[in-house]
Coordinates of C-alpha atoms in Angstrom, one line a residue:
X1 CA -3.9 6.9 -5.4
X2 CA -1.4 7.5 -2.6
X3 CA -2.3 5.9 0.7
X4 CA -1.6 7.7 4.0
X5 CA -0.6 5.5 7.0
X6 CA 0.0 7.3 10.3
X7 CA 3.0 5.9 12.2
X8 CA 2.8 6.2 16.0
X9 CA 5.9 4.5 17.0
X10 CA 8.5 4.8 14.2
X11 CA 11.0 7.6 13.8
X12 CA 10.6 9.3 10.5
X13 CA 14.4 9.4 10.0
X14 CA 14.6 5.6 10.0
X15 CA 12.5 5.4 6.9
X16 CA 13.8 8.3 4.8
X17 CA 16.2 6.2 2.7
X18 CA 13.3 4.2 1.2
X19 CA 10.2 6.3 1.4
X20 CA 9.1 9.8 0.8
X21 CA 8.0 11.2 4.2
X22 CA 5.5 14.0 4.6
X23 CA 5.3 15.8 8.0
X24 CA 2.3 14.8 10.0
X25 CA -0.6 17.1 9.4
X26 CA -3.8 17.4 11.4
X27 CA -6.6 15.1 10.4
X28 CA -9.7 16.9 9.1
X29 CA -11.6 15.2 11.9
X30 CA -10.9 15.5 15.6
X31 CA -12.2 14.0 18.7
X32 CA -14.7 15.8 20.8
X33 CA -13.8 17.3 24.1
X34 CA -15.2 14.3 25.9
X35 CA -12.4 12.1 24.6
X36 CA -8.9 13.3 25.6
X37 CA -6.4 13.1 22.7
X38 CA -3.9 11.4 25.0
X39 CA -6.1 8.3 24.9
X40 CA -5.5 7.8 21.2
X41 CA -1.8 7.2 21.5
X42 CA -1.5 5.0 24.6
X43 CA -0.7 6.0 28.1
X44 CA 1.9 8.5 27.2
X45 CA -0.3 10.3 24.6
X46 CA 2.8 11.5 22.8
X47 CA 2.8 11.9 19.0
X48 CA 6.2 13.4 18.6
X49 CA 8.2 11.9 15.7
X50 CA 5.0 10.7 14.0
X51 CA 5.2 10.6 10.2
X52 CA 3.0 9.8 7.3
X53 CA 4.1 7.3 4.7
X54 CA 3.0 8.3 1.2
X55 CA 3.4 5.3 -1.2
X56 CA 4.9 6.6 -4.4
X57 CA 6.6 5.2 -7.5
X58 CA 10.2 3.9 -7.0
X59 CA 12.6 3.7 -9.9
X60 CA 15.9 3.0 -8.1
X61 CA 17.7 -0.3 -8.3
X62 CA 19.8 0.3 -5.2
X63 CA 21.7 -2.7 -3.9
X64 CA 20.4 -4.8 -6.7
X65 CA 16.9 -4.7 -5.4
X66 CA 14.2 -3.9 -8.0
X67 CA 11.1 -1.7 -7.5
X68 CA 9.0 -4.8 -7.1
X69 CA 10.7 -5.9 -3.9
X70 CA 10.5 -2.4 -2.4
X71 CA 6.8 -2.1 -3.3
X72 CA 6.1 -5.5 -1.6
X73 CA 8.0 -4.3 1.4
X74 CA 6.0 -1.2 1.7
X75 CA 2.8 -3.2 1.3
X76 CA 3.9 -5.6 4.0
X77 CA 4.6 -2.7 6.4
X78 CA 1.2 -1.1 5.6
X79 CA -0.6 -4.3 6.1
X80 CA 1.1 -5.0 9.5
X81 CA 0.3 -1.5 10.7
X82 CA -3.3 -1.6 9.5
X83 CA -3.8 -5.0 11.2
X84 CA -2.3 -3.7 14.4
X85 CA -4.3 -0.5 14.3
X86 CA -7.6 -2.4 13.7
X87 CA -6.9 -4.9 16.5
X88 CA -6.1 -2.1 19.0
X89 CA -9.2 -0.1 17.9
X90 CA -11.5 -3.2 18.1
X91 CA -10.3 -3.8 21.7
X92 CA -10.7 -0.3 22.8
X93 CA -14.1 0.1 21.1
X94 CA -15.3 -3.1 22.7
X95 CA -14.1 -1.9 26.1
X96 CA -16.3 1.2 25.8
X97 CA -13.5 3.6 25.8
X98 CA -15.2 5.9 23.2
X99 CA -18.6 5.7 24.9
X100 CA -19.2 8.7 27.0
X101 CA -21.4 8.1 29.9
X102 CA -23.6 10.8 31.4
X103 CA -22.5 12.3 34.6
X104 CA -24.0 10.6 37.7
X105 CA -24.9 14.0 39.1
X106 CA -28.5 14.2 37.7
X107 CA -29.3 10.9 39.5
X108 CA -27.8 12.1 42.8
X109 CA -29.7 15.4 42.6
X110 CA -32.9 13.6 41.6
X111 CA -32.6 11.1 44.6
X112 CA -32.0 14.0 47.0
X113 CA -35.1 15.9 45.8
X114 CA -37.2 12.8 46.1
X115 CA -36.0 12.4 49.7
X116 CA -37.0 16.0 50.3
X117 CA -40.6 15.2 49.3
X118 CA -40.7 16.5 45.7
X119 CA -43.2 14.4 43.8
X120 CA -41.6 11.8 41.4
X121 CA -43.9 12.7 38.5
X122 CA -42.8 16.3 38.6
X123 CA -39.1 15.4 38.8
X124 CA -39.4 13.0 35.9
X125 CA -41.1 15.6 33.7
X126 CA -38.5 18.3 34.6
X127 CA -35.5 16.1 34.1
X128 CA -36.8 14.8 30.8
X129 CA -37.3 18.4 29.6
X130 CA -33.7 19.4 30.4
X131 CA -32.3 16.1 29.0
X132 CA -31.1 14.8 32.3
X133 CA -33.2 11.7 32.7
X134 CA -31.9 8.3 33.7
X135 CA -28.2 7.7 33.2
X136 CA -27.7 6.1 29.8
X137 CA -24.8 5.8 27.3
X138 CA -24.4 8.6 24.8
X139 CA -23.5 8.1 21.2
X140 CA -19.7 8.6 20.7
X141 CA -18.9 12.0 19.2
X142 CA -16.6 13.3 16.5
X143 CA -16.1 16.7 15.0
X144 CA -15.5 17.3 11.3
X145 CA -14.3 20.0 9.0
X146 CA -16.8 21.2 6.4
X147 CA -13.9 21.9 4.0
X148 CA -12.7 18.3 4.3
X149 CA -16.2 17.0 3.5
X150 CA -16.2 19.1 0.4
X151 CA -12.7 18.3 -0.8
X152 CA -12.8 14.5 -0.3
X153 CA -15.3 11.8 -1.2
X154 CA -17.0 12.3 2.2
X155 CA -17.7 8.5 2.8
X156 CA -13.9 7.9 3.0
X157 CA -13.4 10.0 6.2
X158 CA -16.5 8.4 7.5
X159 CA -14.9 5.0 7.1
X160 CA -11.8 6.1 9.1
X161 CA -14.1 7.4 11.8
X162 CA -16.0 4.1 11.8
X163 CA -12.8 2.2 12.5
X164 CA -12.3 4.4 15.5
X165 CA -15.8 4.9 16.9
X166 CA -17.6 1.7 15.8
X167 CA -21.0 1.1 14.2
X168 CA -22.7 4.3 15.4
X169 CA -21.3 7.8 16.2
X170 CA -22.3 11.4 16.0
X171 CA -20.5 13.7 13.6
X172 CA -20.7 17.5 14.1
X173 CA -20.1 19.7 11.1
X174 CA -20.4 23.3 12.1
X175 CA -23.9 23.9 13.5
X176 CA -25.2 20.6 12.2
X177 CA -24.9 17.1 13.7
X178 CA -25.5 13.8 12.0
X179 CA -25.8 10.2 13.4
X180 CA -23.5 8.0 11.3
X181 CA -24.7 4.3 11.2
X182 CA -22.4 1.5 10.0
X183 CA -23.9 -1.4 12.0
X184 CA -26.0 -3.9 10.0
X185 CA -28.5 -4.5 12.8
X186 CA -29.1 -0.8 13.4
X187 CA -29.4 -0.2 9.6
X188 CA -32.0 -3.0 9.6
X189 CA -34.0 -1.4 12.3
X190 CA -34.1 2.0 10.5
X191 CA -34.8 0.6 7.0
X192 CA -37.1 -2.3 7.8
X193 CA -38.1 -3.2 11.4
X194 CA -39.1 0.4 12.4
X195 CA -39.2 2.1 9.0
X196 CA -42.4 4.0 9.7
X197 CA -40.4 6.0 12.3
X198 CA -38.1 7.4 9.7
X199 CA -38.5 9.8 6.7
X200 CA -36.2 10.8 3.9
X201 CA -35.5 14.0 5.8
X202 CA -32.9 16.4 4.3
X203 CA -32.9 14.4 1.1
X204 CA -36.5 15.3 0.4
X205 CA -35.8 18.9 1.1
X206 CA -32.7 19.0 -1.1
X207 CA -34.4 17.3 -4.1
X208 CA -37.8 19.1 -3.8
X209 CA -36.9 21.5 -6.6
X210 CA -36.6 18.7 -9.2
X211 CA -38.4 15.6 -7.8
X212 CA -41.2 17.3 -5.8
X213 CA -43.3 14.5 -4.3
X214 CA -41.9 11.8 -6.5
X215 CA -41.4 8.3 -5.3
X216 CA -37.9 8.7 -3.8
X217 CA -38.4 11.9 -1.7
X218 CA -42.1 11.4 -0.9
X219 CA -43.1 10.3 2.6
X220 CA -46.2 8.9 4.4
X221 CA -49.4 8.4 2.5
X222 CA -48.2 10.0 -0.8
X223 CA -45.3 7.5 -1.0
X224 CA -47.6 4.5 -0.2
X225 CA -50.1 5.5 -2.9
X226 CA -47.4 6.3 -5.6
X227 CA -45.5 3.0 -4.9
X228 CA -48.7 0.9 -5.2
X229 CA -49.3 2.7 -8.5
X230 CA -45.9 2.5 -10.0
X231 CA -44.6 -1.0 -9.0
X232 CA -47.2 -2.9 -11.1
X233 CA -45.8 -1.1 -14.2
X234 CA -42.5 -3.1 -13.8
X235 CA -44.2 -6.4 -14.5
X236 CA -42.3 -9.3 -16.2
X237 CA -43.6 -8.7 -19.7
X238 CA -42.4 -5.1 -19.5
X239 CA -39.0 -6.2 -18.2
X240 CA -38.7 -8.7 -21.0
X241 CA -39.4 -5.9 -23.5
X242 CA -36.8 -3.7 -21.9
X243 CA -34.1 -6.3 -22.4
X244 CA -34.5 -5.8 -26.1
X245 CA -34.3 -2.1 -25.5
X246 CA -31.1 -2.6 -23.4
X247 CA -29.6 -4.6 -26.3
X248 CA -30.4 -2.0 -28.9
X249 CA -28.9 0.8 -26.9
X250 CA -25.8 -1.2 -26.0
X251 CA -25.3 -2.1 -29.7
X252 CA -25.3 1.7 -30.6
X253 CA -22.6 2.2 -28.0
X254 CA -20.7 -0.8 -29.5
X255 CA -20.8 0.9 -32.9
X256 CA -19.4 4.1 -31.4
X257 CA -16.6 2.1 -29.7
X258 CA -15.9 0.2 -32.9
X259 CA -15.3 3.5 -34.7
X260 CA -12.9 4.7 -31.9
X261 CA -11.0 1.4 -32.1
X262 CA -10.6 1.8 -35.9
X263 CA -9.4 5.4 -35.4
X264 CA -7.0 4.4 -32.6
X265 CA -8.7 6.9 -30.3
X266 CA -9.0 6.5 -26.5
X267 CA -12.5 7.0 -25.1
X268 CA -13.8 8.5 -21.9
X269 CA -16.1 5.7 -20.7
X270 CA -17.8 7.4 -17.8
X271 CA -19.5 10.0 -20.0
X272 CA -20.4 7.3 -22.6
X273 CA -22.1 5.1 -19.9
X274 CA -24.0 8.2 -18.7
X275 CA -25.3 8.8 -22.2
X276 CA -26.1 5.1 -22.7
X277 CA -28.3 4.9 -19.5
X278 CA -29.9 8.3 -20.3
X279 CA -31.0 6.9 -23.7
X280 CA -32.3 3.8 -22.0
X281 CA -34.2 5.5 -19.2
X282 CA -35.8 8.0 -21.6
X283 CA -37.4 5.3 -23.8
X284 CA -38.2 3.1 -20.8
X285 CA -39.9 5.7 -18.6
X286 CA -41.7 8.1 -21.1
X287 CA -40.9 6.9 -24.6
X288 CA -38.5 9.7 -25.5
X289 CA -35.4 9.1 -27.6
X290 CA -32.7 11.4 -26.3
X291 CA -30.2 9.8 -28.7
X292 CA -27.5 11.3 -26.6
X293 CA -24.8 8.8 -27.9
X294 CA -25.1 10.5 -31.3
X295 CA -26.1 14.1 -30.7
X296 CA -26.0 16.9 -28.1
X297 CA -29.3 18.6 -28.1
X298 CA -30.7 21.4 -25.9
X299 CA -32.8 18.9 -24.0
X300 CA -29.9 16.6 -23.3
X301 CA -27.8 19.6 -21.9
X302 CA -30.8 20.7 -19.8
X303 CA -31.2 17.2 -18.3
X304 CA -27.5 17.2 -17.3
X305 CA -27.7 20.7 -15.9
X306 CA -30.6 19.5 -13.6
X307 CA -28.8 16.3 -12.7
X308 CA -25.6 18.1 -11.7
X309 CA -27.5 20.6 -9.6
X310 CA -29.3 17.8 -7.8
X311 CA -26.0 16.1 -7.1
X312 CA -24.3 19.3 -5.9
X313 CA -27.2 20.1 -3.6
X314 CA -27.0 16.6 -2.1
X315 CA -23.5 17.3 -0.7
X316 CA -23.5 21.1 -0.3
X317 CA -22.9 22.2 3.4
X318 CA -24.8 25.5 2.9
X319 CA -28.1 25.8 0.9
X320 CA -27.0 28.9 -1.1
X321 CA -30.0 28.3 -3.5
X322 CA -32.3 29.3 -0.6
X323 CA -30.6 32.7 0.1
X324 CA -33.0 35.5 -0.7
X325 CA -32.0 37.8 -3.6
X326 CA -29.0 35.6 -4.4
X327 CA -31.1 32.7 -5.7
X328 CA -32.7 35.2 -8.2
X329 CA -29.5 36.8 -9.4
X330 CA -27.1 33.9 -9.4
X331 CA -26.1 33.0 -13.0
X332 CA -26.0 29.3 -12.0
X333 CA -29.4 29.3 -10.5
X334 CA -30.8 31.1 -13.5
X335 CA -29.4 28.4 -15.7
X336 CA -30.8 25.7 -13.5
X337 CA -34.3 27.3 -13.6
X338 CA -34.2 27.6 -17.4
X339 CA -33.1 24.0 -17.7
X340 CA -35.7 22.7 -15.3
X341 CA -38.4 24.6 -17.3
X342 CA -37.3 23.1 -20.5
X343 CA -37.3 19.5 -19.1
X344 CA -40.7 20.0 -17.4
X345 CA -42.2 21.4 -20.6
X346 CA -40.9 18.4 -22.5
X347 CA -42.5 16.1 -19.9
X348 CA -45.8 17.9 -20.1
X349 CA -45.8 17.5 -23.9
X350 CA -45.1 13.8 -23.6
X351 CA -47.8 13.3 -21.0
X352 CA -50.3 15.1 -23.3
X353 CA -49.3 13.0 -26.3
X354 CA -49.5 9.7 -24.3
X355 CA -52.9 10.7 -23.0
X356 CA -54.2 11.0 -26.6
X357 CA -52.7 7.6 -27.5
X358 CA -54.4 6.0 -24.5
X359 CA -57.8 7.6 -25.4
X360 CA -57.5 6.3 -29.0
X361 CA -56.3 2.8 -28.4
X362 CA -58.7 -0.2 -28.0
X363 CA -56.5 -2.3 -25.7
X364 CA -58.2 -3.4 -22.5
X365 CA -56.1 -2.7 -19.4
X366 CA -55.0 -5.8 -17.4
X367 CA -52.3 -6.9 -15.0
X368 CA -49.5 -7.2 -17.6
X369 CA -50.9 -4.5 -19.9
X370 CA -48.3 -3.2 -22.4
X371 CA -48.6 -1.2 -25.6
X372 CA -46.2 -2.7 -28.1
X373 CA -45.5 0.7 -29.8
X374 CA -45.0 2.5 -26.5
X375 CA -44.2 0.1 -23.6
X376 CA -43.1 3.0 -21.3
X377 CA -44.0 3.3 -17.7
X378 CA -45.9 6.6 -18.5
X379 CA -48.2 4.8 -20.9
X380 CA -48.9 2.1 -18.3
X381 CA -49.8 4.6 -15.6
X382 CA -52.1 6.6 -17.9
X383 CA -53.8 3.4 -19.2
X384 CA -54.3 2.2 -15.6
X385 CA -56.5 5.2 -15.0
X386 CA -54.0 6.7 -12.6
X387 CA -56.0 9.8 -11.5
X388 CA -53.3 12.3 -10.5
X389 CA -52.3 15.7 -11.6
X390 CA -49.8 16.3 -14.4
X391 CA -47.5 17.8 -11.7
X392 CA -47.5 14.5 -9.6
X393 CA -47.0 12.5 -12.8
X394 CA -44.1 14.7 -13.8
X395 CA -42.5 14.4 -10.4
X396 CA -42.7 10.6 -10.6
X397 CA -41.2 10.6 -14.1
X398 CA -38.4 13.0 -13.1
X399 CA -37.6 10.8 -10.1
X400 CA -37.3 7.7 -12.2
X401 CA -35.2 9.6 -14.8
X402 CA -32.6 10.7 -12.2
X403 CA -32.6 7.6 -10.1
X404 CA -32.5 5.2 -13.0
X405 CA -29.9 7.1 -15.0
X406 CA -27.2 8.0 -12.5
X407 CA -26.9 4.8 -10.6
X408 CA -26.6 2.5 -13.6
X409 CA -24.0 4.7 -15.2
X410 CA -22.0 4.7 -12.1
X411 CA -22.2 0.9 -11.7
X412 CA -21.0 0.4 -15.3
X413 CA -18.1 2.9 -14.8
X414 CA -16.7 1.1 -11.7
X415 CA -17.3 -2.4 -13.1
X416 CA -15.1 -1.7 -16.1
X417 CA -12.5 0.0 -14.0
X418 CA -12.4 -3.1 -11.7
X419 CA -12.2 -5.5 -14.8
X420 CA -9.4 -3.5 -16.3
X421 CA -7.4 -4.2 -13.1
X422 CA -8.2 -7.9 -13.0
X423 CA -7.4 -9.5 -16.4
X424 CA -8.2 -13.0 -15.1
X425 CA -11.8 -11.9 -14.1
X426 CA -12.2 -10.3 -17.5
X427 CA -11.1 -13.5 -19.3
X428 CA -13.5 -15.6 -17.3
X429 CA -16.3 -13.1 -18.0
X430 CA -15.6 -13.2 -21.7
X431 CA -15.5 -17.0 -21.8
X432 CA -18.9 -17.2 -20.2
X433 CA -20.4 -14.6 -22.6
X434 CA -18.9 -16.3 -25.6
X435 CA -20.3 -19.7 -24.5
X436 CA -23.8 -18.5 -23.7
X437 CA -24.5 -15.6 -26.2
X438 CA -22.2 -16.2 -29.1
X439 CA -23.0 -13.3 -31.5
X440 CA -26.6 -12.7 -30.6
X441 CA -28.4 -10.2 -28.3
X442 CA -29.2 -11.4 -24.8
X443 CA -32.7 -12.5 -23.9
X444 CA -34.6 -12.8 -20.7
X445 CA -33.7 -16.5 -20.5
X446 CA -30.0 -15.6 -20.6
X447 CA -30.2 -13.5 -17.4
X448 CA -30.2 -16.6 -15.3
X449 CA -27.4 -18.3 -17.3
X450 CA -25.0 -15.4 -17.1
X451 CA -24.0 -16.3 -13.6
X452 CA -20.4 -15.0 -13.5
X453 CA -21.5 -11.8 -15.2
X454 CA -24.1 -11.3 -12.5
X455 CA -21.5 -11.9 -9.8
X456 CA -19.1 -9.3 -11.4
X457 CA -21.9 -6.7 -11.1
X458 CA -22.7 -7.9 -7.5
X459 CA -19.1 -7.4 -6.4
X460 CA -18.8 -4.1 -8.2
X461 CA -21.8 -2.8 -6.3
X462 CA -20.3 -4.0 -3.1
X463 CA -17.0 -2.2 -3.6
X464 CA -18.6 0.9 -5.1
X465 CA -22.2 1.1 -3.7
X466 CA -24.6 3.5 -5.5
X467 CA -25.4 5.5 -3.5
X468 CA -22.7 5.2 -0.8
X469 CA -24.9 6.7 1.9
X470 CA -28.6 6.4 2.6
X471 CA -30.3 9.4 4.4
X472 CA -33.1 9.3 6.9
X473 CA -34.6 11.5 9.7
X474 CA -36.2 10.2 12.9
X475 CA -39.9 11.0 13.2
X476 CA -40.1 9.9 16.8
X477 CA -37.8 8.9 19.7
X478 CA -36.2 5.5 19.2
X479 CA -33.4 3.2 20.4
X480 CA -30.6 2.4 18.0
X481 CA -28.7 -0.4 19.6
X482 CA -28.2 0.7 23.2
X483 CA -28.3 4.4 22.3
X484 CA -31.5 6.5 22.6
X485 CA -32.1 9.1 19.8
X486 CA -34.7 11.8 19.7
X487 CA -37.2 12.9 17.1
X488 CA -35.7 15.0 14.4
X489 CA -32.2 13.4 14.2
X490 CA -30.6 13.4 10.8
X491 CA -29.1 9.9 10.1
X492 CA -26.5 8.8 7.5
X493 CA -26.5 5.0 6.9
X494 CA -23.0 4.4 5.4
X495 CA -23.5 1.7 2.8
X496 CA -19.8 2.1 2.0
X497 CA -18.8 1.2 5.5
X498 CA -21.2 -1.8 5.6
X499 CA -19.8 -3.1 2.3
X500 CA -16.1 -2.6 3.4
X501 CA -16.4 -3.9 7.0
X502 CA -13.3 -6.0 7.6
X503 CA -15.2 -8.1 10.2
X504 CA -17.9 -9.2 7.8
X505 CA -16.0 -9.4 4.5
X506 CA -12.9 -11.5 3.9
X507 CA -10.3 -9.4 2.1
X508 CA -12.9 -6.6 2.0
X509 CA -11.1 -4.4 -0.4
X510 CA -10.4 -7.1 -3.0
X511 CA -12.4 -7.5 -6.2
X512 CA -13.6 -11.1 -5.9
X513 CA -16.8 -11.9 -7.9
X514 CA -16.8 -15.5 -6.6
X515 CA -17.0 -14.6 -2.9
X516 CA -20.6 -15.7 -3.5
X517 CA -21.2 -19.2 -5.0
X518 CA -22.2 -19.0 -8.7
X519 CA -25.0 -21.5 -8.1
X520 CA -26.2 -19.8 -4.9
X521 CA -28.9 -17.2 -4.5
X522 CA -28.3 -13.7 -5.7
X523 CA -26.8 -11.7 -2.7
X524 CA -29.2 -9.1 -1.3
X525 CA -30.0 -7.4 2.0
X526 CA -32.0 -10.3 3.3
X527 CA -29.6 -13.2 2.8
X528 CA -26.7 -11.0 3.8
X529 CA -28.5 -9.7 6.9
X530 CA -28.2 -6.0 5.9
X531 CA -24.4 -6.1 5.5
X532 CA -25.0 -5.8 1.8
X533 CA -27.4 -3.1 0.5
X534 CA -27.0 -2.8 -3.3
X535 CA -30.6 -1.4 -3.6
X536 CA -31.4 -0.4 0.0
X537 CA -33.7 -2.5 2.1
X538 CA -37.1 -2.6 3.7
X539 CA -40.3 -1.2 2.3
X540 CA -38.4 1.6 0.6
X541 CA -36.1 -0.6 -1.3
X542 CA -35.5 0.5 -4.9
X543 CA -38.5 -0.6 -7.0
X544 CA -36.3 -0.9 -10.1
X545 CA -33.7 -3.4 -8.8
X546 CA -34.5 -6.0 -11.4
X547 CA -34.6 -3.4 -14.2
X548 CA -31.2 -2.1 -13.2
X549 CA -29.6 -5.5 -12.7
X550 CA -30.7 -6.7 -16.2
X551 CA -29.7 -3.4 -17.8
X552 CA -26.2 -3.8 -16.4
X553 CA -25.9 -7.5 -17.3
X554 CA -26.9 -6.8 -20.9
X555 CA -24.5 -3.8 -21.3
X556 CA -21.5 -5.6 -19.7
X557 CA -22.0 -8.8 -21.7
X558 CA -22.4 -7.1 -25.1
X559 CA -19.4 -4.8 -24.5
X560 CA -16.9 -7.5 -23.3
X561 CA -18.1 -9.8 -26.1
X562 CA -16.7 -7.5 -28.7
X563 CA -14.0 -5.5 -27.1
X564 CA -11.0 -5.5 -24.7
X565 CA -10.7 -2.6 -22.3
X566 CA -7.6 -1.1 -20.7
X567 CA -6.8 2.1 -18.8
X568 CA -5.3 4.4 -21.5
X569 CA -1.6 5.3 -21.3
X570 CA -1.2 8.7 -19.7
X571 CA -4.8 8.7 -18.4
X572 CA -5.4 10.7 -15.3
X573 CA -5.5 8.6 -12.1
X574 CA -8.9 7.1 -11.4
X575 CA -10.0 8.7 -8.1
X576 CA -13.4 9.1 -6.4
X577 CA -15.6 12.1 -5.8
X578 CA -19.0 12.3 -4.3
X579 CA -22.3 13.2 -5.9
X580 CA -25.6 11.4 -5.5
X581 CA -23.5 8.5 -6.7
X582 CA -19.7 7.8 -6.7
X583 CA -18.1 9.5 -9.7
X584 CA -14.5 9.6 -10.9
X585 CA -12.7 12.9 -10.5
X586 CA -11.4 13.1 -14.0
X587 CA -13.3 10.4 -16.0
X588 CA -12.4 6.9 -17.0
X589 CA -10.2 7.1 -20.0
X590 CA -9.7 3.7 -21.7
X591 CA -8.1 2.2 -24.7
X592 CA -10.7 0.0 -26.5
X593 CA -9.6 -2.7 -28.9
X594 CA -11.6 -5.3 -30.9
X595 CA -11.3 -8.8 -29.6
X596 CA -9.6 -11.4 -31.8
X597 CA -10.9 -14.9 -31.3
X598 CA -8.9 -18.0 -32.1
X599 CA -10.0 -19.6 -35.4
X600 CA -12.1 -22.8 -35.2
X601 CA -10.1 -25.7 -36.5
X602 CA -12.0 -27.3 -39.4
X603 CA -13.2 -30.8 -39.1
X604 CA -12.2 -33.2 -41.9
X605 CA -13.9 -36.6 -42.3
X606 CA -11.3 -39.1 -43.5
X607 CA -12.6 -42.0 -45.6
X608 CA -11.8 -45.5 -44.4
X609 CA -9.5 -47.3 -46.8
X610 CA -9.7 -51.1 -47.2
X611 CA -7.2 -53.1 -49.2
X612 CA -8.3 -56.0 -51.4
X613 CA -5.2 -58.1 -51.8
X614 CA -6.5 -60.1 -54.7
X615 CA -7.2 -57.0 -56.8
X616 CA -4.4 -54.9 -55.3
X617 CA -6.5 -51.8 -55.5
X618 CA -7.9 -49.5 -52.8
X619 CA -11.6 -49.1 -52.3
X620 CA -13.2 -46.2 -50.5
X621 CA -15.8 -47.3 -47.9
X622 CA -18.4 -44.6 -48.3
X623 CA -22.1 -45.0 -47.5
X624 CA -24.3 -44.5 -50.6
X625 CA -25.9 -41.3 -49.4
X626 CA -22.9 -39.9 -47.6
X627 CA -20.3 -37.4 -48.8
X628 CA -17.0 -36.3 -47.3
X629 CA -17.1 -32.7 -46.2
X630 CA -14.6 -30.1 -45.0
X631 CA -16.4 -27.7 -42.6
X632 CA -15.5 -24.1 -43.2
X633 CA -13.9 -22.1 -40.4
X634 CA -16.4 -20.0 -38.5
X635 CA -15.5 -16.5 -37.6

């Protein structure tokens, strides 16, 4: 992917002999009127002669210098410019340059009216109503283009703005405004310390059509009741049973890849990972076998239609699905409604079947209850006597289906992309898997032993967090850092920015699984002080974090044990786009080959020969019950 680096002090003509130069174009985001553009470029404020360097392939061998040296030179220039830019921005942000203070006029007027005898209580009430209370800092502002947010992975522009404005700023998109949070301490306040003051906000509104009052979008008392009911279903005995399920599903994918390797066909891994995790979550949540790795059925297509609609709504600037008449005549919305009905009918049937099973079984419910034939979460909930409507149960199941399917598929996709770029990490990973697993399926005990495998997944989730943004809405006035916010503010916590912060992470953009000690604790929001949020944080942290972690460990270990993975020749560039999770724009096309392991050298026991000089013959010194053996080579 080409990298754009604005140059503020170099003439474009001085670089044309080595680099392709694009004329400077306006950034999709601009400063608010409260921050003069002249401040961005030093005292003079001039941007004449600016250029954008676009890194591109270089095939010349001019003056005996190969493409490698030119590429290194470009990287050095980029690094120096980036370091200079970040240093300047850090200084200016720390100085308060981007913090717009309220005008002192309200205070002057208020003091004058007090001197004239106007009661203080009345003045405070009036000034609070018109938003002109005590002087206090205002959140820095930026304005964005809706088209830019739709065309790019929107968390990328947010990162550029974060480098300019700091850990909290307000972004205006058309009539809407959002508070963007990239500061760990502020994220911690919203997610943990004062979590009751925040709801899921627009996320709940967007996903209502599919999740209803399920665990993710639900707020208040409904959320508390459903969480207390669902969390016990994820007990250790259940998780242990699921590891067997993970292994069986991953083995089916291995057989599919084995066939592709035999045929010499490249494979699109992102879609395969999506099908793998759909098969897993279907069996784990409501004991339904989608078998999507083998067949495309109507229900599989319906599930994907609903999933795509949920993702599109999560990033759509205008809720076209709410426009009267259009929502009833739109072909797309008709298709979504039909798909949703098909999925809901399936869930209703599964709930009815499971209820009959529970009524007929003789097992007594207890803390680690699990039906061996049907260990699903649905079965646990019904056996526990969960007295809710089929609609609420269906909302919970649909929430678990969507949340558990998309995130794991995305983690696996980006993990294998990163491993394909780092052969040394792949080799170390395969060595660990070979030593611990050999040729058997992973077990629960192996989860603690596969330490490097776990760190690979930890680091993948740092570089490509799923989701890249957490959404909240303030239910009351609050203070975020030194900035006051009012009730009803929509807030985006940028997990991407937290995970790529150059101040917190050394070589933040580098894939380095060993940035955390292998023998240390598993990194999480607590021991990383909310700079790392792989599963969120606070009371609303993902309830399936252990389930997802083990699912990914099993899938990664079983795949790398049997195959090598490389980006396919001629494959489209791997770029990011935004949905509920981070997707690739054109898939992850890979060449998969079977691993060839070096043969084991056979061990040969050589007999000890002793010479008897008087007889002049050789005798073999072999114990009476021992035989010399040649151990066969193991494959």
